[in-house]
Coordinates of C-alpha atoms in Angstrom, one line a residue:
M1 CA 0.1 0.2 -0.1
T2 CA 1.1 3.4 -0.8
D3 CA 0.7 6.6 1.7
V4 CA -0.9 9.7 -0.1
R5 CA -0.5 13.4 1.2
I6 CA -3.4 15.4 -0.2
T7 CA -3.8 19.4 0.3
H8 CA -7.4 20.6 -0.2
V9 CA -6.7 24.1 -1.8
G10 CA -10.1 24.8 -2.2
G11 CA -13.4 23.7 -4.2
P12 CA -12.2 21.0 -6.3
T13 CA -8.5 21.9 -6.2
T14 CA -6.0 19.4 -4.2
L15 CA -2.5 18.9 -4.5
I16 CA -1.7 14.8 -4.1
E17 CA 1.7 13.5 -3.2
L18 CA 2.8 10.1 -3.5
D19 CA 6.4 8.2 -3.9
G20 CA 7.6 11.9 -5.1
L21 CA 4.9 12.5 -7.6
R22 CA 2.9 15.3 -7.3
L23 CA -0.7 15.8 -9.1
L24 CA -2.9 18.5 -8.9
T25 CA -6.6 18.3 -9.3
D26 CA -9.0 21.1 -11.4
P27 CA -6.6 24.0 -10.5
T28 CA -8.3 27.1 -9.5
F29 CA -6.2 29.8 -8.1
D30 CA -8.2 33.3 -9.0
P31 CA -9.0 35.6 -5.9
P32 CA -12.8 35.9 -4.8
G33 CA -15.1 37.9 -5.9
R34 CA -15.2 37.1 -9.6
R35 CA -18.4 36.5 -11.4
Y36 CA -18.1 33.5 -14.1
T37 CA -20.5 32.3 -16.5
F38 CA -21.3 28.9 -17.4
G39 CA -23.5 29.2 -20.4
W40 CA -26.9 29.2 -21.2
G41 CA -27.9 32.0 -18.5
S42 CA -26.1 30.6 -15.7
A43 CA -23.6 32.4 -13.7
S44 CA -21.9 32.0 -10.1
R45 CA -19.3 34.6 -8.0
K46 CA -16.5 32.5 -6.0
T47 CA -16.6 33.6 -2.8
I48 CA -13.5 32.3 -0.9
G49 CA -9.9 32.5 -2.3
P50 CA -7.5 29.6 -2.5
A51 CA -5.8 28.5 0.7
L52 CA -2.4 28.6 -1.1
A53 CA -1.4 30.8 -3.7
A54 CA -0.3 29.4 -7.5
G55 CA 2.9 30.5 -6.8
D56 CA 3.5 28.3 -3.5
L57 CA 3.0 24.9 -5.3
P58 CA 6.1 22.7 -6.0
P59 CA 6.4 21.3 -9.5
I60 CA 3.5 19.8 -11.0
D61 CA 4.2 16.5 -12.5
A62 CA 0.6 15.7 -13.8
V63 CA -2.7 18.1 -13.6
L64 CA -5.7 16.0 -13.5
L65 CA -8.3 18.2 -15.1
T66 CA -12.0 16.9 -15.0
H67 CA -13.0 19.4 -17.3
D68 CA -11.9 22.8 -18.9
Q69 CA -15.5 24.4 -19.7
H70 CA -16.2 25.8 -16.2
G71 CA -14.2 28.3 -14.1
D72 CA -14.9 26.8 -11.1
N73 CA -12.6 24.1 -12.1
L74 CA -10.3 25.6 -14.2
D75 CA -10.0 29.7 -13.9
T76 CA -7.6 32.0 -15.2
A77 CA -4.5 31.5 -12.8
G78 CA -4.8 27.9 -12.9
R79 CA -5.1 28.1 -16.8
A80 CA -2.0 29.6 -16.5
L81 CA -0.3 26.6 -14.4
L82 CA -1.3 24.0 -17.0
P83 CA 1.7 24.7 -19.6
A84 CA 4.6 24.3 -16.5
A85 CA 3.1 20.7 -15.8
R86 CA 4.8 17.8 -17.5
V87 CA 1.0 16.3 -18.9
V88 CA -2.1 17.7 -18.1
L89 CA -4.5 14.7 -18.6
T90 CA -8.5 15.8 -19.3
T91 CA -11.7 14.7 -21.5
R92 CA -10.6 14.6 -25.4
A93 CA -12.7 17.8 -26.1
A94 CA -10.8 19.5 -23.9
A95 CA -7.4 18.5 -24.7
R96 CA -8.5 19.7 -28.3
R97 CA -9.1 23.0 -27.2
L98 CA -6.0 23.2 -24.9
G99 CA -3.3 21.4 -26.9
G100 CA 0.1 21.4 -25.8
N101 CA 0.5 19.1 -23.2
A102 CA -3.1 18.1 -22.4
V103 CA -3.9 14.4 -23.5
G104 CA -7.2 13.3 -23.7
L105 CA -9.1 10.2 -22.4
A106 CA -12.5 8.4 -23.2
P107 CA -14.2 6.7 -20.3
W108 CA -12.3 3.7 -19.1
Q109 CA -9.1 4.4 -21.2
T110 CA -6.3 4.3 -19.1
T111 CA -2.6 5.9 -19.4
T112 CA 0.6 5.4 -17.4
I113 CA 2.8 8.4 -15.7
G114 CA 6.3 7.3 -14.9
Y115 CA 8.2 8.7 -12.2
D116 CA 11.6 8.1 -10.4
S117 CA 9.8 5.4 -7.8
G118 CA 7.6 3.6 -10.7
R119 CA 4.4 4.1 -12.5
L120 CA 1.1 5.1 -11.9
L121 CA -1.9 4.2 -13.9
V122 CA -4.6 6.9 -14.7
T123 CA -8.1 5.2 -15.6
A124 CA -10.9 7.8 -16.9
T125 CA -14.2 6.9 -15.6
P126 CA -17.7 8.5 -16.3
A127 CA -19.0 11.6 -15.2
R128 CA -22.3 13.4 -16.0
H129 CA -22.9 16.7 -15.4
G130 CA -26.3 17.1 -14.7
P131 CA -29.4 15.2 -15.6
P132 CA -30.0 13.2 -18.6
L133 CA -29.5 14.8 -22.0
S134 CA -27.4 17.6 -20.4
R135 CA -24.3 16.9 -21.9
A136 CA -24.9 19.0 -24.9
I137 CA -25.2 22.0 -22.2
T138 CA -22.6 21.2 -19.7
G139 CA -19.9 19.6 -21.9
P140 CA -18.0 16.4 -21.0
V141 CA -16.4 15.8 -17.4
T142 CA -14.3 12.9 -16.3
G143 CA -13.5 11.4 -13.7
F144 CA -10.1 9.6 -12.6
A145 CA -9.0 6.4 -11.1
L146 CA -5.2 6.0 -10.1
R147 CA -3.7 2.8 -9.1
R148 CA -0.7 1.3 -8.9
P149 CA 0.2 -1.6 -11.6
D150 CA 0.8 -3.8 -8.6
R151 CA -2.3 -3.0 -6.4
P152 CA -6.0 -3.4 -7.3
D153 CA -6.8 -0.9 -4.9
A154 CA -8.0 2.8 -6.7
F155 CA -7.9 6.1 -5.5
W156 CA -10.8 7.4 -7.3
I157 CA -11.6 11.3 -8.2
T158 CA -15.4 11.6 -9.3
G159 CA -15.2 15.0 -11.1
D160 CA -18.1 17.0 -11.4
T161 CA -21.1 14.5 -11.7
V162 CA -24.5 13.6 -10.5
L163 CA -25.6 10.1 -9.6
H164 CA -26.0 8.1 -12.8
G165 CA -25.3 4.4 -14.0
G166 CA -21.7 5.4 -15.0
L167 CA -20.8 5.9 -11.4
R168 CA -22.7 2.9 -10.5
R169 CA -20.6 0.8 -12.8
V170 CA -17.2 2.5 -11.4
A171 CA -18.6 0.3 -8.2
G172 CA -18.5 -3.2 -10.2
R173 CA -15.2 -2.6 -12.1
L174 CA -13.0 -1.1 -9.5
T175 CA -11.9 -1.5 -5.7
V176 CA -12.0 1.7 -4.3
R177 CA -9.9 2.3 -1.5
T178 CA -10.1 6.1 -1.6
A179 CA -13.1 8.2 -2.7
L180 CA -12.4 12.0 -3.6
L181 CA -16.4 13.1 -4.1
H182 CA -17.4 16.6 -5.7
L183 CA -20.1 17.1 -4.1
G184 CA -22.0 20.7 -3.6
A185 CA -25.1 19.7 -5.3
V186 CA -24.7 22.6 -7.7
R187 CA -27.8 24.5 -8.9
F188 CA -28.2 27.7 -11.0
G189 CA -31.5 29.9 -10.7
V190 CA -32.3 29.8 -14.8
T191 CA -32.5 26.1 -14.5
G192 CA -34.3 26.3 -11.0
P193 CA -34.0 22.5 -9.0
V194 CA -31.8 21.1 -11.8
R195 CA -28.7 19.6 -10.2
Y196 CA -25.7 19.6 -11.8
S197 CA -23.4 17.9 -8.9
M198 CA -24.1 15.3 -6.6
D199 CA -25.9 16.2 -3.0
A200 CA -25.3 14.4 0.1
R201 CA -27.9 11.9 -0.2
E202 CA -26.5 10.7 -3.6
A203 CA -22.8 10.3 -1.9
V204 CA -24.0 8.0 0.6
E205 CA -25.8 6.0 -2.3
L206 CA -22.6 5.9 -4.0
C207 CA -20.4 5.2 -0.9
R208 CA -23.0 2.4 0.0
L209 CA -22.0 0.7 -3.5
L210 CA -18.5 1.1 -3.3
R211 CA -17.3 0.7 0.5
P212 CA -14.2 2.6 0.2
R213 CA -12.0 2.8 3.2
T214 CA -11.9 6.9 2.8
V215 CA -14.8 9.4 1.8
L216 CA -13.1 12.7 1.4
P217 CA -15.6 15.7 0.1
V218 CA -14.6 18.5 -1.9
H219 CA -15.9 21.3 -4.0
Y220 CA -18.7 21.9 -1.6
E221 CA -17.3 25.3 -0.7
G222 CA -16.2 28.9 -1.9
W223 CA -19.1 29.5 -4.6
G224 CA -22.3 30.9 -4.8
H225 CA -23.6 27.9 -6.9
F226 CA -23.0 25.2 -4.4
H227 CA -26.0 24.4 -2.5
E228 CA -24.9 21.9 0.0
G229 CA -21.9 22.5 2.5
R230 CA -20.6 20.6 5.1
E231 CA -23.1 20.4 7.3
P232 CA -25.7 18.2 4.9
V233 CA -23.1 15.8 4.1
E234 CA -22.6 15.4 8.0
R235 CA -26.3 14.8 8.3
A236 CA -27.0 12.2 5.8
F237 CA -23.5 10.2 6.4
A238 CA -24.5 10.3 10.3
T239 CA -27.5 7.9 9.3
A240 CA -25.5 5.8 6.6
P241 CA -24.0 2.1 7.5
D242 CA -21.5 2.2 9.8
E243 CA -18.9 1.2 7.5
V244 CA -19.8 4.3 5.2
R245 CA -20.1 6.4 8.2
S246 CA -16.7 5.8 9.5
A247 CA -15.4 6.5 6.0
L248 CA -16.1 10.3 5.9
R249 CA -13.1 12.5 6.5
W250 CA -12.9 16.1 6.2
L251 CA -9.9 17.6 4.8
P252 CA -8.7 21.0 6.0
I253 CA -8.4 23.1 3.8
G254 CA -4.9 24.5 3.0
A255 CA -3.0 22.0 5.2
P256 CA -1.4 18.9 4.1
V257 CA -3.0 15.5 5.6
T258 CA -1.2 12.2 5.1
L259 CA -3.5 9.3 5.0
P260 CA -2.1 5.8 5.4
D261 CA -2.2 2.8 2.6
A262 CA -4.8 5.3 0.4
L263 CA -4.0 3.8 -2.4

């Protein structure tokens, strides 16, 4: 097993370090206050800035970018970081737009990141950023499963997604030891009650299928379009089966945490 050191920068952005390999997820480093448009009349304002400045980051080996089309997953300062990484793994559509060092992965496609201590397998996993038929509006999104070649256990990043058949299939195809869940129950006034990311109830349902050892919520604070913060998640997990309830762990914003045997 491999220990993982993870720092929650804010929103969906985390720095994941293992065996000297540094991965950055969905880089968002703009200051708070700006209003971002998300298409089709939807918009949101960033309310909390990153806990770390972009300049404070160590050299990044790979950026795991779930999608490039929304400012709460890739903003101006985050976009400026991409060329310095060895590789940017993302959706095929995003790779076409970004060019350069971006590599697009289709769902269930696997690539390898080599480094001094060995190799890390990265598999793209299905994600749907809204209700059925919403992809034409919200665009494609991907999750990422990280795995050592000699181990079956995965560190899984869901990406921005609602619970759907693709996520349920992850439970049948992967042994998820650690799950980084994008939550927040995203909604916009222009589309009423329609949700574009998981809520607490869906998170519990997904974890009942996965039975991960550790559950790490992200993407629940710092933006006006996030409609569920920490308290609803804690209430939902409090009534879940013991194995699911005990897996929930909150990452402090800005402080690194070492997770033993996370991968």
